[in-house]
Amino acid sequence: MEGKGIRYYFNDMNGNIEIKNCSNSVHSSRAHFHNEVSIALVESGVSRTEIGDAMYEITGNTFLIIPPGVVHKCNPYNYNDWNFRMLYISPSWFESAFNIKGEQIKFSYVKLNKTTSLAIINLLNNIENNIIDVEGESRLLNSISLLFDAENTNKEISKITYQRQLDKTKEFLDANYLSTITLDDLIQVSGISKYYLIRQFENSYGLSPHKYITNLRVNHSKELLKTSMDFSAIALESGFYDQSHFSKCFKEYTGVTPKKYRNNFTL
């Protein structure tokens, strides 16, 4: 069954993430499987859902993961109240993020509170029409981690073992923060899975990689604000998308707007 309430989006520059928004419809009335890792957020409605040879009743505010190749079928009781988002993630991306191969993934689901569910919905709304960046990918990884404890699945390795790689990552950020940086760049530098890198970087330095980059850019912009350079040029020169993004981040990190900060200096 194909409905007018189904929309597809392709995210990330390499086509590793596909997003589907389904409102008041169901994407397939037949049992089927996907080659990708399938992650669903059910926003509303109730469905009798077949996963392999088991049956589940899935309700609103449920977050679930279906491994590649696992046959499944959704049977909503009321199509008019059935709303969900799907993420189809390439197994290679998933492995690079969590160090878990497709065949190691198990079906699991978790019931979310409304606040967490809304946060994930807002995240998906934000990335549906925008190429995913470090911040978006970090939030996506943290959301997916609700479905399983990746650190327990991975081989336990002490933080000290990775400290050299974390220091190397920090040095890379210190030297390249004005450039566009992705999490893929960071795993190339560190050799650590994305999820583990985000968690351990914050444990070591007090900030996630994204927040550390933003902090470096804000500090850089403070020096430029002491010159006569206009705000839009400072925003771009400091690595921000535009002046609005710059102003928002600057105030979050300093408590004042760029304009107010500049007014403290005599140019």
Coordinates of C-alpha atoms in Angstrom, one line a residue:
M1 CA 0.0 0.0 0.0
E2 CA 1.5 3.3 -1.0
G3 CA 0.1 6.5 0.6
K4 CA 0.3 10.2 0.0
G5 CA 1.6 10.6 3.5
I6 CA 5.0 8.9 2.7
R7 CA 8.0 11.1 2.0
Y8 CA 11.6 10.0 1.5
Y9 CA 14.8 12.1 2.2
F10 CA 18.4 11.2 1.6
N11 CA 20.8 12.6 4.1
D12 CA 24.6 12.8 4.6
M13 CA 26.8 13.5 1.6
N14 CA 27.5 9.8 0.9
G15 CA 24.0 8.5 0.9
N16 CA 24.5 6.5 4.0
I17 CA 21.3 7.7 5.7
E18 CA 17.8 7.6 4.2
I19 CA 14.9 9.0 6.2
K20 CA 11.3 8.2 5.6
N21 CA 8.4 10.2 7.1
C22 CA 5.1 8.2 7.0
S23 CA 1.8 9.9 8.1
N24 CA -1.5 8.1 8.1
S25 CA -0.3 5.4 5.9
V26 CA 1.8 2.2 5.8
H27 CA 4.8 1.8 3.5
S28 CA 4.3 -1.9 2.7
S29 CA 1.4 -4.2 3.3
R30 CA 3.7 -7.2 2.6
A31 CA 6.3 -8.9 4.8
H32 CA 9.6 -7.5 3.6
F33 CA 13.2 -6.8 4.7
H34 CA 15.8 -4.1 4.1
N35 CA 19.5 -4.3 3.4
E36 CA 20.1 -1.4 5.7
V37 CA 19.9 -1.2 9.5
S38 CA 16.3 0.1 10.1
I39 CA 15.5 2.4 13.0
A40 CA 12.0 3.5 13.6
L41 CA 10.4 6.1 15.9
V42 CA 6.6 5.5 16.2
E43 CA 5.0 8.9 16.9
S44 CA 1.4 7.7 17.3
G45 CA -1.0 4.8 16.7
V46 CA -0.9 1.1 17.5
S47 CA 0.4 -1.6 15.2
R48 CA 0.5 -5.4 15.4
T49 CA 4.1 -5.9 14.2
E50 CA 5.7 -9.1 13.0
I51 CA 9.4 -9.3 13.4
G52 CA 10.8 -12.6 12.2
D53 CA 8.7 -15.3 13.8
A54 CA 7.6 -13.1 16.8
M55 CA 4.7 -10.7 17.2
Y56 CA 4.8 -7.3 19.0
E57 CA 2.2 -4.6 19.7
I58 CA 4.0 -1.3 19.0
T59 CA 2.5 1.9 20.3
G60 CA 3.3 5.6 20.1
N61 CA 6.6 7.0 21.5
T62 CA 8.4 3.7 20.8
F63 CA 11.9 3.6 19.4
L64 CA 13.1 0.4 17.7
I65 CA 15.8 -1.1 15.6
I66 CA 15.5 -3.9 13.0
P67 CA 18.7 -5.6 11.8
P68 CA 19.5 -5.9 8.1
G69 CA 17.8 -8.8 6.4
V70 CA 15.2 -9.5 9.1
V71 CA 11.7 -10.0 7.6
H72 CA 9.0 -7.8 9.2
K73 CA 5.5 -6.4 8.6
C74 CA 3.4 -3.7 10.3
N75 CA -0.3 -4.0 10.6
P76 CA -1.7 -0.8 12.1
Y77 CA -5.1 -1.0 13.7
N78 CA -6.0 2.4 12.4
Y79 CA -4.1 3.9 9.4
N80 CA -5.5 7.4 10.1
D81 CA -3.6 7.5 13.4
W82 CA -0.4 5.7 12.3
N83 CA 2.6 8.0 12.1
F84 CA 6.3 7.0 12.2
R85 CA 9.8 8.0 11.0
M86 CA 12.2 5.5 9.6
L87 CA 16.0 5.8 9.3
Y88 CA 17.7 3.4 6.9
I89 CA 21.4 3.3 7.7
S90 CA 24.0 1.6 5.7
P91 CA 25.7 -1.3 7.6
S92 CA 29.1 0.2 6.9
W93 CA 28.1 3.6 8.5
F94 CA 26.7 1.8 11.5
E95 CA 29.8 -0.3 11.9
S96 CA 32.0 2.8 11.7
A97 CA 29.8 4.5 14.3
F98 CA 29.4 1.8 16.8
N99 CA 32.0 -0.9 15.8
I100 CA 29.1 -3.4 15.5
K101 CA 28.6 -5.5 12.4
G102 CA 25.2 -5.9 10.9
E103 CA 25.0 -9.6 11.9
Q104 CA 25.6 -8.6 15.5
I105 CA 22.6 -6.3 15.7
K106 CA 19.6 -7.7 17.5
F107 CA 16.0 -6.5 17.3
S108 CA 15.2 -4.3 20.3
Y109 CA 12.9 -1.5 21.2
V110 CA 12.4 1.0 24.0
K111 CA 9.4 3.0 25.2
L112 CA 10.4 6.7 25.4
N113 CA 9.0 9.4 27.6
K114 CA 7.4 12.3 25.7
T115 CA 10.3 14.7 26.2
T116 CA 12.8 12.2 24.7
S117 CA 10.5 11.3 21.9
L118 CA 9.9 15.0 21.0
A119 CA 13.7 15.6 21.1
I120 CA 14.3 12.8 18.5
I121 CA 11.4 14.1 16.3
N122 CA 12.9 17.6 16.4
L123 CA 16.3 16.1 15.4
L124 CA 14.8 14.2 12.5
N125 CA 12.9 17.4 11.4
N126 CA 16.1 19.3 11.4
I127 CA 18.1 16.8 9.4
E128 CA 15.4 15.9 6.9
N129 CA 16.2 18.8 4.6
N130 CA 19.8 19.6 5.6
I131 CA 23.0 17.6 5.0
I132 CA 24.0 16.2 8.3
D133 CA 26.8 17.9 10.1
V134 CA 28.9 17.0 13.1
E135 CA 26.3 18.3 15.6
G136 CA 23.4 16.5 13.8
E137 CA 25.4 13.3 13.5
S138 CA 26.5 13.4 17.2
R139 CA 22.9 13.8 18.3
L140 CA 21.8 11.0 16.0
L141 CA 24.4 8.7 17.4
N142 CA 23.3 9.5 21.0
S143 CA 19.7 8.9 20.1
I144 CA 20.5 5.5 18.5
S145 CA 22.5 4.5 21.5
L146 CA 19.2 4.5 23.5
L147 CA 18.5 1.2 21.8
F148 CA 21.5 -0.6 23.2
D149 CA 24.7 0.0 25.2
A150 CA 27.3 0.1 22.5
E151 CA 30.1 0.3 25.0
N152 CA 29.1 -3.0 26.6
T153 CA 28.8 -4.6 23.1
N154 CA 32.2 -3.4 22.2
K155 CA 35.3 -4.9 23.7
E156 CA 36.1 -3.1 26.9
I157 CA 39.1 -0.9 26.5
S158 CA 40.2 1.6 29.2
K159 CA 40.1 5.3 28.5
I160 CA 43.9 5.5 29.1
T161 CA 44.4 3.1 26.1
Y162 CA 42.8 5.6 23.8
Q163 CA 44.3 8.8 25.3
R164 CA 46.9 9.1 22.7
Q165 CA 44.3 8.9 19.9
L166 CA 42.1 11.5 21.8
D167 CA 45.0 13.9 22.1
K168 CA 45.7 13.4 18.4
T169 CA 42.1 14.2 17.6
K170 CA 42.2 17.4 19.8
E171 CA 45.4 18.5 18.0
F172 CA 43.7 18.0 14.7
L173 CA 40.7 20.1 15.8
D174 CA 43.1 22.8 17.1
A175 CA 44.7 23.0 13.7
N176 CA 41.7 22.7 11.5
Y177 CA 38.7 24.2 13.4
L178 CA 38.1 26.9 10.7
S179 CA 37.5 24.2 8.1
T180 CA 34.5 22.0 7.6
I181 CA 35.0 18.9 9.8
T182 CA 32.9 15.8 9.9
L183 CA 32.9 12.8 12.3
D184 CA 34.3 10.7 9.4
D185 CA 37.3 13.0 9.4
L186 CA 37.8 12.5 13.1
I187 CA 37.6 8.7 13.0
Q188 CA 40.2 8.8 10.2
V189 CA 42.5 10.7 12.6
S190 CA 41.7 8.7 15.7
G191 CA 40.9 5.2 14.5
I192 CA 38.1 5.1 17.2
S193 CA 34.4 4.5 16.5
K194 CA 32.2 7.6 16.3
Y195 CA 30.1 6.7 19.3
Y196 CA 33.2 5.9 21.5
L197 CA 35.0 9.0 20.3
I198 CA 32.2 11.4 21.2
R199 CA 31.8 9.9 24.7
Q200 CA 35.5 9.6 25.5
F201 CA 36.5 13.0 24.0
E202 CA 34.0 14.6 26.3
N203 CA 35.2 12.6 29.3
S204 CA 38.8 13.7 28.6
Y205 CA 38.2 17.4 27.7
G206 CA 34.8 18.3 29.1
L207 CA 33.2 19.0 25.7
S208 CA 32.0 17.0 22.8
P209 CA 34.0 17.4 19.6
H210 CA 31.3 19.6 18.1
K211 CA 31.1 21.9 21.2
Y212 CA 34.9 22.0 21.3
I213 CA 35.0 23.1 17.6
T214 CA 32.3 25.7 18.3
N215 CA 34.2 27.0 21.3
L216 CA 37.4 27.4 19.2
R217 CA 35.5 29.3 16.6
V218 CA 33.9 31.6 19.1
N219 CA 37.3 32.4 20.6
H220 CA 38.7 33.1 17.2
S221 CA 35.7 35.4 16.4
K222 CA 36.4 37.4 19.6
E223 CA 39.7 38.5 18.2
L224 CA 38.1 39.5 14.9
L225 CA 35.5 41.5 16.8
K226 CA 38.2 43.8 18.0
T227 CA 38.8 44.9 14.4
S228 CA 36.6 46.8 12.0
M229 CA 35.6 43.6 10.0
D230 CA 31.8 43.4 9.5
F231 CA 29.8 40.8 11.3
S232 CA 28.9 38.6 8.3
A233 CA 32.5 38.4 7.3
I234 CA 33.6 37.5 10.8
A235 CA 30.9 34.7 10.8
L236 CA 32.2 33.1 7.7
E237 CA 35.9 33.7 8.6
S238 CA 35.3 32.0 11.9
G239 CA 33.7 28.9 10.4
F240 CA 30.0 29.6 11.0
Y241 CA 27.2 29.0 8.4
D242 CA 26.0 32.6 8.5
Q243 CA 25.7 35.6 10.7
S244 CA 22.5 34.3 12.4
H245 CA 24.3 31.0 13.3
F246 CA 27.3 33.0 14.5
S247 CA 25.3 35.3 16.7
K248 CA 23.4 32.4 18.3
C249 CA 26.5 30.4 19.1
F250 CA 28.4 33.5 20.3
K251 CA 25.7 34.4 22.8
E252 CA 25.5 30.8 24.0
Y253 CA 29.2 30.7 24.8
T254 CA 29.8 34.3 26.0
G255 CA 26.4 35.4 27.3
V256 CA 26.3 38.5 25.0
T257 CA 25.8 39.2 21.3
P258 CA 28.7 39.9 19.0
K259 CA 27.5 43.5 18.8
K260 CA 27.4 44.0 22.5
Y261 CA 30.9 42.4 22.8
R262 CA 32.3 44.7 20.2
N263 CA 30.8 47.8 21.8
N264 CA 33.2 47.2 24.7
F265 CA 36.1 48.1 22.5
T266 CA 37.1 51.4 20.9
L267 CA 37.9 50.7 17.3

